[in-house]
Amino acid sequence: MKDVVRVVGWQDGEVGQADSGLEAAWTGIRAGLRRDVGARMFDQWLKPVRLGDYCAESQTLDLLVASDFSANFVSGQFGDRLRMAWRSAGVGVRDVRLRRAPDATGPRLLEVVHVEQAAPAAVETPVAVASNFQPRHAFEEFVVGDTNRLACSAAQAMAGEATPRFSPLFIHGGTGQGKTHLLHSIARAFSAHSPSAPVLYMSAERFMVEFVNAMRANETMAFKGRLRAARLLLIDDIQFIAGKGSTQEEFLHTINDLIDTGARIVVTADRAPQLLESIDPRILSRLAGGLVADIQPAGLDLRLAILEAKRAVAGDPPVPDAVIDFLARSIRSNVRELEGAFNKLLAYGQLTGRSIDLDFAQQMLADAVRANARRITVDEIQKACAAHFKIDPSEMRSKRRARAVARPRQVAMYLAKKMTPRSLPEIGRIFGGRDHSTVIHAVRTIEALRESNPDMDADVRALQRLLEG
């Protein structure tokens, strides 16, 4: 049996039941490390390290830290330095091993968040204590429909125990359609079956801010180490690093390294990779090389299903079918606003004691309904017209003048003028940089055709109904 000397109770110079030779050596090594690496780096990474078990046969000393991430980072950045220092100390240590302390209770989540730990009696599952992901952001709470089915299925595969067949996963869709919900769901499900695997979630904007701060503080190595230790990296709203050259370069190196090590990567954006502007083509190539899944605006059936799911757990006061139908047909911009409108009605009903009926809903949500009536986007109109007339969406911005392309484009311009607050010059720019006079001509042409051609009028009416939900 190997001889093991147990060293306990050491932290920040505190002396416990330890071999005096190791204790004395560690005191000197700590002083040298602080001098060599600087006070800031020492205090952040090396000061919390404490002595663990020592195996006399292999001459290996365990150094204990608070988390698996810290163990990986300290080993990668300071392992050789620590090994050399211990060998030079002449106390029989030939190798060191960084390990998470058995009593460590710190969060697995790599994101720097301040989380108050609940008392042990209140802890239900390790996942709830170890992360800041909200319980409502789980796969079980995500209502699936035709517009988000692919994205949800891909997210579940990315979170599963089996190694996914694709990485990275790129999810794109408009604001409030459920992208962040899926990111949180992936992290929770992944942590449930791999509790020791480091998970890193942050917005692209935060990625940029932390990278810039790290450069200013001369701590880029710490930033890089934190990112590369992740086994699951989740980046939200990647479009916010557009035009940020150095940030994009670091992001590219990060995803390349993580892909090479088999880590899982999930990225979200408000549009498809090929439509992201001012993003390094190498990043777009990497992101598009995995699986790209979109979340389209929720259709009427999905909006009704979402509201039914919320009504099932809402309690009193009851929400009648007429109000559910009114909400689903009136709040079309995104799922987040739809849920917010439902919550607003329920809160008012509970606080005032008033029953929820259609008149009450129409009165309380008048502003939201008016706002939604204005929020149909030109992009939605272009996609709807392209699908209706069976042409590629890119033709909406192309210079082709063939009737099979030009007429659908004119219909889209007409609807953009009628259904959005965009000015004529703005609409022209969105349609491939055209002049405002082209938009005026399109509007007049479609108005005349609607009067003389019943089929054209039917097409426009169908598109209007579709866009209005």
Short mmCIF file of C-alpha atoms in Angstrom, two decimals:
data_model
loop_
_atom_site.label_atom_id
_atom_site.label_comp_id
_atom_site.label_asym_id
_atom_site.label_seq_id
_atom_site.Cartn_x
_atom_site.Cartn_y
_atom_site.Cartn_z
CA MET A 1 0.00 0.00 0.00
CA LYS A 2 1.28 3.46 -0.85
CA ASP A 3 2.17 5.77 2.06
CA VAL A 4 -0.04 8.84 2.03
CA VAL A 5 0.46 11.88 4.22
CA ARG A 6 -2.85 13.74 4.58
CA VAL A 7 -2.61 17.52 4.67
CA VAL A 8 -5.74 19.32 5.83
CA GLY A 9 -6.88 22.74 6.96
CA TRP A 10 -4.51 24.78 4.80
CA GLN A 11 -5.80 27.96 3.20
CA ASP A 12 -4.20 31.41 2.98
CA GLY A 13 -1.39 30.45 5.35
CA GLU A 14 -3.53 28.71 7.97
CA VAL A 15 -1.63 25.81 9.57
CA GLY A 16 -3.47 22.52 10.04
CA GLN A 17 -2.46 18.95 10.64
CA ALA A 18 0.25 18.75 8.00
CA ASP A 19 3.82 17.64 7.57
CA SER A 20 5.92 20.58 8.72
CA GLY A 21 8.34 20.22 5.80
CA LEU A 22 5.54 20.56 3.24
CA GLU A 23 4.01 23.45 5.15
CA ALA A 24 7.26 25.36 5.28
CA ALA A 25 7.97 24.69 1.62
CA TRP A 26 4.50 25.86 0.61
CA THR A 27 4.94 29.12 2.51
CA GLY A 28 8.11 29.87 0.56
CA ILE A 29 6.65 28.75 -2.76
CA ARG A 30 3.60 30.99 -2.29
CA ALA A 31 5.81 34.00 -1.64
CA GLY A 32 7.84 33.28 -4.77
CA LEU A 33 4.74 32.81 -6.90
CA ARG A 34 3.24 36.09 -5.75
CA ARG A 35 6.46 37.86 -6.68
CA ASP A 36 6.76 36.13 -10.08
CA VAL A 37 3.20 36.30 -11.40
CA GLY A 38 2.07 39.52 -9.75
CA ALA A 39 -0.33 40.22 -6.91
CA ARG A 40 -3.48 40.38 -9.05
CA MET A 41 -2.96 37.02 -10.77
CA PHE A 42 -1.75 35.40 -7.55
CA ASP A 43 -4.73 36.58 -5.50
CA GLN A 44 -7.23 35.46 -8.13
CA TRP A 45 -5.86 32.00 -8.91
CA LEU A 46 -3.10 30.85 -6.58
CA LYS A 47 -3.95 32.32 -3.20
CA PRO A 48 -6.97 30.00 -2.71
CA VAL A 49 -4.92 26.85 -3.47
CA ARG A 50 -4.43 24.57 -0.43
CA LEU A 51 -2.48 21.43 0.21
CA GLY A 52 -4.08 18.02 -0.22
CA ASP A 53 -2.82 14.42 -0.06
CA TYR A 54 0.84 13.52 -0.53
CA CYS A 55 1.87 10.10 -1.87
CA ALA A 56 5.38 9.23 -0.70
CA GLU A 57 5.81 6.40 -3.21
CA SER A 58 5.07 8.46 -6.31
CA GLN A 59 6.19 11.70 -4.65
CA THR A 60 2.99 13.38 -5.87
CA LEU A 61 1.30 16.19 -3.98
CA ASP A 62 -2.33 17.14 -4.50
CA LEU A 63 -3.13 20.85 -4.59
CA LEU A 64 -6.79 21.58 -3.94
CA VAL A 65 -8.93 24.30 -5.51
CA ALA A 66 -12.60 25.22 -5.40
CA SER A 67 -13.78 23.93 -8.77
CA ASP A 68 -12.94 21.78 -11.77
CA PHE A 69 -12.53 24.92 -13.85
CA SER A 70 -9.99 26.36 -11.40
CA ALA A 71 -8.12 23.05 -11.43
CA ASN A 72 -7.96 23.07 -15.24
CA PHE A 73 -6.90 26.69 -15.44
CA VAL A 74 -4.27 26.64 -12.68
CA SER A 75 -2.84 23.40 -14.06
CA GLY A 76 -2.64 24.83 -17.58
CA GLN A 77 -1.24 28.23 -16.63
CA PHE A 78 0.92 27.48 -13.58
CA GLY A 79 1.40 23.70 -13.56
CA ASP A 80 4.99 23.73 -14.80
CA ARG A 81 5.91 26.60 -12.50
CA LEU A 82 4.43 24.79 -9.48
CA ARG A 83 6.16 21.55 -10.41
CA MET A 84 9.54 23.25 -10.71
CA ALA A 85 9.07 25.14 -7.43
CA TRP A 86 8.22 21.99 -5.49
CA ARG A 87 11.10 20.03 -6.98
CA SER A 88 13.48 22.85 -6.06
CA ALA A 89 12.16 22.93 -2.49
CA GLY A 90 13.85 19.61 -1.71
CA VAL A 91 10.99 18.09 0.28
CA GLY A 92 10.48 14.96 -1.82
CA VAL A 93 7.81 16.31 -4.18
CA ARG A 94 8.43 15.42 -7.82
CA ASP A 95 4.98 16.09 -9.21
CA VAL A 96 1.85 18.04 -8.34
CA ARG A 97 -1.74 17.38 -9.27
CA LEU A 98 -4.46 20.04 -9.27
CA ARG A 99 -7.78 18.72 -8.02
CA ARG A 100 -11.15 20.04 -6.95
CA ALA A 101 -11.40 19.92 -3.16
CA PRO A 102 -13.81 17.22 -1.91
CA ASP A 103 -15.63 19.83 0.18
CA ALA A 104 -15.90 22.38 -2.63
CA THR A 105 -19.44 23.68 -3.06
CA GLY A 106 -18.89 26.44 -5.59
CA PRO A 107 -21.06 26.76 -8.70
CA ARG A 108 -20.28 24.64 -11.74
CA LEU A 109 -21.42 27.50 -13.94
CA LEU A 110 -18.43 29.36 -15.29
CA GLU A 111 -20.32 32.61 -15.71
CA VAL A 112 -19.30 35.05 -12.98
CA VAL A 113 -22.54 35.52 -11.09
CA HIS A 114 -23.30 36.18 -7.45
CA VAL A 115 -25.60 33.37 -6.34
CA GLU A 116 -26.72 33.07 -2.75
CA GLN A 117 -26.54 29.42 -1.79
CA ALA A 118 -29.65 28.03 -0.19
CA ALA A 119 -29.42 26.16 3.11
CA PRO A 120 -28.76 22.43 2.64
CA ALA A 121 -32.25 21.51 3.78
CA ALA A 122 -33.76 23.64 1.04
CA VAL A 123 -31.70 22.13 -1.76
CA GLU A 124 -33.80 19.93 -4.01
CA THR A 125 -31.29 19.05 -6.73
CA PRO A 126 -27.63 19.85 -7.33
CA VAL A 127 -28.55 21.56 -10.60
CA ALA A 128 -30.74 24.12 -8.87
CA VAL A 129 -27.93 25.13 -6.51
CA ALA A 130 -25.15 25.00 -9.07
CA SER A 131 -26.59 27.27 -11.75
CA ASN A 132 -28.43 30.52 -12.24
CA PHE A 133 -30.76 29.15 -14.91
CA GLN A 134 -34.40 29.79 -14.20
CA PRO A 135 -36.67 26.76 -13.65
CA ARG A 136 -39.17 28.03 -16.23
CA HIS A 137 -36.40 27.90 -18.83
CA ALA A 138 -36.50 24.15 -19.28
CA PHE A 139 -37.40 21.89 -22.19
CA GLU A 140 -40.55 20.82 -20.34
CA GLU A 141 -41.79 24.43 -20.39
CA PHE A 142 -40.99 25.04 -24.07
CA VAL A 143 -44.12 24.76 -26.19
CA VAL A 144 -43.29 23.22 -29.56
CA GLY A 145 -44.94 24.00 -32.88
CA ASP A 146 -44.11 23.88 -36.56
CA THR A 147 -42.13 27.13 -36.42
CA ASN A 148 -39.70 26.01 -33.70
CA ARG A 149 -39.70 22.21 -33.87
CA LEU A 150 -36.33 21.82 -35.60
CA ALA A 151 -34.59 24.23 -33.22
CA CYS A 152 -36.03 22.48 -30.17
CA SER A 153 -35.09 19.01 -31.43
CA ALA A 154 -31.55 20.16 -32.22
CA ALA A 155 -31.24 21.79 -28.79
CA GLN A 156 -32.32 18.55 -27.08
CA ALA A 157 -29.75 16.61 -29.07
CA MET A 158 -27.05 19.09 -28.10
CA ALA A 159 -27.99 18.70 -24.42
CA GLY A 160 -28.25 14.90 -24.44
CA GLU A 161 -25.86 12.37 -22.93
CA ALA A 162 -24.84 11.04 -26.33
CA THR A 163 -22.29 13.07 -28.28
CA PRO A 164 -24.24 15.16 -30.82
CA ARG A 165 -23.58 14.56 -34.50
CA PHE A 166 -23.18 18.28 -35.08
CA SER A 167 -21.43 21.19 -33.40
CA PRO A 168 -21.76 24.09 -33.33
CA LEU A 169 -25.52 24.54 -33.26
CA PHE A 170 -26.61 27.91 -34.65
CA ILE A 171 -30.16 29.02 -33.72
CA HIS A 172 -31.54 32.16 -35.30
CA GLY A 173 -34.83 33.99 -35.01
CA GLY A 174 -36.40 37.28 -34.05
CA THR A 175 -36.47 38.82 -30.59
CA GLY A 176 -38.61 37.03 -28.03
CA GLN A 177 -39.13 33.82 -30.02
CA GLY A 178 -37.48 31.46 -27.53
CA LYS A 179 -33.76 31.37 -28.38
CA THR A 180 -32.60 32.22 -24.86
CA HIS A 181 -35.13 29.78 -23.41
CA LEU A 182 -33.49 27.01 -25.44
CA LEU A 183 -29.99 28.03 -24.33
CA HIS A 184 -31.00 27.80 -20.67
CA SER A 185 -32.76 24.50 -21.32
CA ILE A 186 -29.65 23.05 -22.95
CA ALA A 187 -27.48 24.09 -20.00
CA ARG A 188 -29.87 22.65 -17.40
CA ALA A 189 -30.31 19.33 -19.21
CA PHE A 190 -26.59 18.99 -19.90
CA SER A 191 -25.67 19.74 -16.28
CA ALA A 192 -28.20 17.18 -15.07
CA HIS A 193 -26.28 14.27 -16.64
CA SER A 194 -22.77 15.84 -16.53
CA PRO A 195 -22.66 17.77 -13.24
CA SER A 196 -18.88 18.18 -13.22
CA ALA A 197 -18.58 19.45 -16.80
CA PRO A 198 -17.95 23.22 -16.91
CA VAL A 199 -20.72 25.23 -18.61
CA LEU A 200 -20.26 28.79 -19.84
CA TYR A 201 -23.19 30.99 -20.85
CA MET A 202 -22.87 34.65 -21.81
CA SER A 203 -24.20 37.14 -24.30
CA ALA A 204 -21.94 38.18 -27.16
CA GLU A 205 -21.98 41.70 -25.78
CA ARG A 206 -20.67 40.44 -22.45
CA PHE A 207 -18.05 38.37 -24.26
CA MET A 208 -16.84 41.56 -25.91
CA VAL A 209 -16.83 43.61 -22.68
CA GLU A 210 -14.99 40.96 -20.68
CA PHE A 211 -12.42 40.47 -23.43
CA VAL A 212 -11.73 44.21 -23.65
CA ASN A 213 -11.45 44.44 -19.85
CA ALA A 214 -9.08 41.48 -19.80
CA MET A 215 -6.84 43.14 -22.38
CA ARG A 216 -6.78 46.40 -20.42
CA ALA A 217 -5.92 44.55 -17.20
CA ASN A 218 -3.32 42.39 -18.96
CA GLU A 219 -5.32 39.29 -18.02
CA THR A 220 -6.12 37.86 -21.43
CA MET A 221 -4.63 34.49 -20.48
CA ALA A 222 -7.10 34.15 -17.63
CA PHE A 223 -9.96 35.07 -19.97
CA LYS A 224 -8.80 32.58 -22.59
CA GLY A 225 -8.37 29.84 -20.00
CA ARG A 226 -11.85 30.38 -18.62
CA LEU A 227 -13.41 30.04 -22.05
CA ARG A 228 -11.40 27.07 -23.20
CA ALA A 229 -12.17 25.09 -20.05
CA ALA A 230 -15.86 24.93 -21.00
CA ARG A 231 -17.33 21.65 -22.19
CA LEU A 232 -20.51 23.48 -23.19
CA LEU A 233 -20.28 27.05 -24.49
CA LEU A 234 -23.48 29.05 -25.06
CA ILE A 235 -23.27 32.47 -26.70
CA ASP A 236 -26.40 34.57 -27.11
CA ASP A 237 -26.95 37.25 -29.81
CA ILE A 238 -23.69 36.87 -31.73
CA GLN A 239 -24.68 39.77 -34.01
CA PHE A 240 -23.47 42.21 -31.33
CA ILE A 241 -19.81 41.53 -32.10
CA ALA A 242 -20.26 42.72 -35.69
CA GLY A 243 -17.42 45.02 -36.68
CA LYS A 244 -15.38 44.27 -33.54
CA GLY A 245 -12.19 42.95 -35.09
CA SER A 246 -10.15 41.87 -32.06
CA THR A 247 -13.20 40.43 -30.32
CA GLN A 248 -14.08 38.40 -33.41
CA GLU A 249 -10.51 37.12 -33.66
CA GLU A 250 -10.62 35.88 -30.06
CA PHE A 251 -14.07 34.35 -30.58
CA LEU A 252 -12.80 32.51 -33.66
CA HIS A 253 -9.83 31.07 -31.76
CA THR A 254 -12.14 30.07 -28.92
CA ILE A 255 -14.60 28.13 -31.06
CA ASN A 256 -11.77 26.53 -33.03
CA ASP A 257 -10.12 25.30 -29.84
CA LEU A 258 -13.38 24.05 -28.35
CA ILE A 259 -14.36 22.24 -31.53
CA ASP A 260 -10.94 20.58 -31.61
CA THR A 261 -11.38 19.35 -28.04
CA GLY A 262 -14.89 18.02 -28.65
CA ALA A 263 -16.73 20.65 -26.63
CA ARG A 264 -20.31 21.55 -27.50
CA ILE A 265 -21.05 25.03 -28.82
CA VAL A 266 -24.43 26.73 -29.24
CA VAL A 267 -24.75 30.23 -30.71
CA THR A 268 -27.86 32.34 -31.31
CA ALA A 269 -28.46 35.35 -33.54
CA ASP A 270 -31.34 37.37 -34.92
CA ARG A 271 -30.70 36.17 -38.47
CA ALA A 272 -29.07 33.37 -40.45
CA PRO A 273 -25.25 33.24 -40.67
CA GLN A 274 -25.15 34.32 -44.30
CA LEU A 275 -27.18 37.45 -43.46
CA LEU A 276 -24.95 38.63 -40.62
CA GLU A 277 -23.08 41.74 -41.64
CA SER A 278 -19.52 42.74 -40.60
CA ILE A 279 -18.79 39.30 -39.16
CA ASP A 280 -15.51 37.58 -40.07
CA PRO A 281 -16.21 35.07 -42.89
CA ARG A 282 -14.15 32.48 -41.01
CA ILE A 283 -16.56 32.70 -38.08
CA LEU A 284 -19.57 32.42 -40.36
CA SER A 285 -18.03 29.39 -42.05
CA ARG A 286 -17.47 27.71 -38.68
CA LEU A 287 -20.98 28.47 -37.48
CA ALA A 288 -22.61 27.35 -40.70
CA GLY A 289 -20.53 24.17 -40.66
CA GLY A 290 -22.61 22.67 -37.88
CA LEU A 291 -26.41 22.71 -37.82
CA VAL A 292 -28.34 25.90 -38.54
CA ALA A 293 -31.90 25.93 -37.17
CA ASP A 294 -34.32 28.81 -37.34
CA ILE A 295 -37.24 29.85 -35.15
CA GLN A 296 -39.92 31.54 -37.19
CA PRO A 297 -42.51 33.85 -35.59
CA ALA A 298 -45.11 31.76 -33.81
CA GLY A 299 -48.19 31.10 -35.89
CA LEU A 300 -51.71 31.30 -34.52
CA ASP A 301 -51.83 27.62 -33.53
CA LEU A 302 -48.60 27.87 -31.56
CA ARG A 303 -49.66 31.12 -29.88
CA LEU A 304 -52.88 29.43 -28.80
CA ALA A 305 -50.94 26.42 -27.49
CA ILE A 306 -48.59 28.68 -25.50
CA LEU A 307 -51.51 30.49 -23.90
CA GLU A 308 -53.29 27.21 -23.13
CA ALA A 309 -50.15 25.98 -21.37
CA LYS A 310 -49.98 29.14 -19.28
CA ARG A 311 -53.70 29.04 -18.47
CA ALA A 312 -53.36 25.44 -17.25
CA VAL A 313 -51.05 26.50 -14.43
CA ALA A 314 -52.27 30.07 -13.83
CA GLY A 315 -54.99 29.46 -11.27
CA ASP A 316 -57.62 32.09 -10.48
CA PRO A 317 -59.11 34.20 -11.87
CA PRO A 318 -60.11 32.01 -14.81
CA VAL A 319 -59.29 33.22 -18.32
CA PRO A 320 -62.10 32.46 -20.77
CA ASP A 321 -61.59 31.08 -24.27
CA ALA A 322 -62.62 34.38 -25.86
CA VAL A 323 -59.75 36.18 -24.12
CA ILE A 324 -57.25 33.48 -25.09
CA ASP A 325 -58.34 33.80 -28.72
CA PHE A 326 -58.16 37.61 -28.53
CA LEU A 327 -54.62 37.49 -27.15
CA ALA A 328 -53.41 34.96 -29.72
CA ARG A 329 -54.78 36.99 -32.62
CA SER A 330 -53.73 40.41 -31.32
CA ILE A 331 -50.22 39.90 -29.88
CA ARG A 332 -48.25 38.55 -32.83
CA SER A 333 -44.84 40.22 -32.52
CA ASN A 334 -43.16 37.60 -30.36
CA VAL A 335 -43.77 34.97 -27.70
CA ARG A 336 -42.27 37.06 -24.91
CA GLU A 337 -44.79 39.86 -25.43
CA LEU A 338 -47.61 37.35 -25.72
CA GLU A 339 -46.72 35.83 -22.35
CA GLY A 340 -46.30 39.30 -20.88
CA ALA A 341 -49.78 40.32 -22.00
CA PHE A 342 -51.27 37.19 -20.42
CA ASN A 343 -49.38 37.81 -17.17
CA LYS A 344 -50.54 41.43 -17.10
CA LEU A 345 -54.19 40.43 -17.37
CA LEU A 346 -53.83 37.78 -14.70
CA ALA A 347 -52.01 40.14 -12.32
CA TYR A 348 -54.63 42.87 -12.69
CA GLY A 349 -57.40 40.37 -12.14
CA GLN A 350 -55.76 38.99 -9.00
CA LEU A 351 -54.92 42.42 -7.56
CA THR A 352 -58.29 44.06 -8.23
CA GLY A 353 -60.55 41.03 -7.81
CA ARG A 354 -62.12 41.73 -11.18
CA SER A 355 -63.08 38.87 -13.45
CA ILE A 356 -61.23 38.64 -16.74
CA ASP A 357 -63.50 39.02 -19.75
CA LEU A 358 -63.05 40.21 -23.32
CA ASP A 359 -63.94 43.85 -22.60
CA PHE A 360 -61.44 43.94 -19.74
CA ALA A 361 -58.73 42.39 -21.91
CA GLN A 362 -59.33 44.83 -24.77
CA GLN A 363 -59.20 47.78 -22.38
CA MET A 364 -56.05 46.69 -20.54
CA LEU A 365 -54.12 45.69 -23.66
CA ALA A 366 -55.16 48.47 -26.03
CA ASP A 367 -51.63 49.90 -26.27
CA ALA A 368 -50.05 46.47 -26.86
CA VAL A 369 -52.58 45.67 -29.57
CA ARG A 370 -51.90 48.96 -31.34
CA ALA A 371 -48.15 48.43 -31.10
CA ASN A 372 -48.42 44.94 -32.56
CA ALA A 373 -50.46 46.25 -35.45
CA ARG A 374 -47.43 48.37 -36.40
CA ARG A 375 -44.72 45.79 -35.87
CA ILE A 376 -44.89 43.70 -39.00
CA THR A 377 -41.40 43.98 -40.48
CA VAL A 378 -40.31 44.36 -44.08
CA ASP A 379 -38.22 41.22 -43.68
CA GLU A 380 -41.34 39.23 -42.71
CA ILE A 381 -43.19 40.65 -45.69
CA GLN A 382 -40.36 39.71 -48.07
CA LYS A 383 -40.24 36.15 -46.76
CA ALA A 384 -44.01 35.74 -46.90
CA CYS A 385 -44.23 37.05 -50.47
CA ALA A 386 -41.30 34.89 -51.60
CA ALA A 387 -42.93 31.79 -50.12
CA HIS A 388 -46.36 32.65 -51.56
CA PHE A 389 -45.05 33.22 -55.07
CA LYS A 390 -42.47 30.41 -54.81
CA ILE A 391 -39.31 32.41 -55.43
CA ASP A 392 -36.07 32.62 -53.47
CA PRO A 393 -36.16 35.33 -50.76
CA SER A 394 -32.92 36.80 -52.13
CA GLU A 395 -34.82 37.82 -55.27
CA MET A 396 -36.51 40.53 -53.21
CA ARG A 397 -33.19 42.38 -53.19
CA SER A 398 -31.87 41.29 -56.59
CA LYS A 399 -31.71 43.39 -59.77
CA ARG A 400 -33.58 40.89 -61.93
CA ARG A 401 -36.57 42.32 -63.80
CA ALA A 402 -38.25 39.14 -65.05
CA ARG A 403 -42.00 39.29 -64.38
CA ALA A 404 -41.89 36.12 -62.25
CA VAL A 405 -39.60 38.01 -59.86
CA ALA A 406 -40.58 41.65 -60.36
CA ARG A 407 -44.30 41.18 -59.62
CA PRO A 408 -43.81 39.45 -56.23
CA ARG A 409 -41.25 42.14 -55.39
CA GLN A 410 -43.80 44.85 -56.20
CA VAL A 411 -46.38 43.13 -54.00
CA ALA A 412 -43.87 43.04 -51.14
CA MET A 413 -43.10 46.75 -51.60
CA TYR A 414 -46.81 47.51 -51.63
CA LEU A 415 -47.40 45.59 -48.39
CA ALA A 416 -44.32 47.16 -46.81
CA LYS A 417 -45.81 50.60 -47.50
CA LYS A 418 -49.27 49.62 -46.21
CA MET A 419 -48.31 47.52 -43.19
CA THR A 420 -45.14 49.09 -41.77
CA PRO A 421 -44.16 52.62 -40.67
CA ARG A 422 -41.11 52.57 -42.96
CA SER A 423 -40.60 55.53 -45.29
CA LEU A 424 -40.37 55.11 -49.04
CA PRO A 425 -36.57 55.64 -49.12
CA GLU A 426 -36.15 53.10 -46.28
CA ILE A 427 -38.23 50.52 -48.13
CA GLY A 428 -36.23 51.12 -51.28
CA ARG A 429 -32.95 50.55 -49.46
CA ILE A 430 -34.21 47.29 -47.96
CA PHE A 431 -35.19 46.07 -51.43
CA GLY A 432 -31.65 46.11 -52.75
CA GLY A 433 -30.88 49.83 -52.61
CA ARG A 434 -33.67 50.97 -54.92
CA ASP A 435 -34.86 54.55 -55.27
CA HIS A 436 -38.05 55.70 -53.53
CA SER A 437 -39.63 56.31 -56.94
CA THR A 438 -39.41 52.58 -57.62
CA VAL A 439 -41.42 51.92 -54.47
CA ILE A 440 -44.04 54.49 -55.51
CA HIS A 441 -44.35 52.81 -58.91
CA ALA A 442 -44.76 49.40 -57.24
CA VAL A 443 -47.49 50.67 -54.90
CA ARG A 444 -49.45 52.27 -57.75
CA THR A 445 -49.05 49.19 -59.95
CA ILE A 446 -50.40 46.79 -57.30
CA GLU A 447 -53.26 49.14 -56.39
CA ALA A 448 -54.33 49.20 -60.06
CA LEU A 449 -53.98 45.42 -60.41
CA ARG A 450 -56.08 44.80 -57.30
CA GLU A 451 -58.93 46.73 -58.91
CA SER A 452 -58.68 44.99 -62.29
CA ASN A 453 -57.41 41.50 -61.39
CA PRO A 454 -59.35 39.41 -58.82
CA ASP A 455 -56.50 36.92 -58.54
CA MET A 456 -54.05 39.64 -57.56
CA ASP A 457 -56.51 41.02 -55.03
CA ALA A 458 -56.95 37.54 -53.57
CA ASP A 459 -53.18 37.07 -53.34
CA VAL A 460 -52.72 40.38 -51.50
CA ARG A 461 -55.59 39.65 -49.11
CA ALA A 462 -54.18 36.20 -48.35
CA LEU A 463 -50.77 37.68 -47.64
CA GLN A 464 -52.28 40.33 -45.39
CA ARG A 465 -54.15 37.71 -43.38
CA LEU A 466 -51.00 35.62 -43.10
CA LEU A 467 -48.91 38.54 -41.90
CA GLU A 468 -51.55 39.65 -39.43
CA GLY A 469 -51.55 36.18 -37.90
#
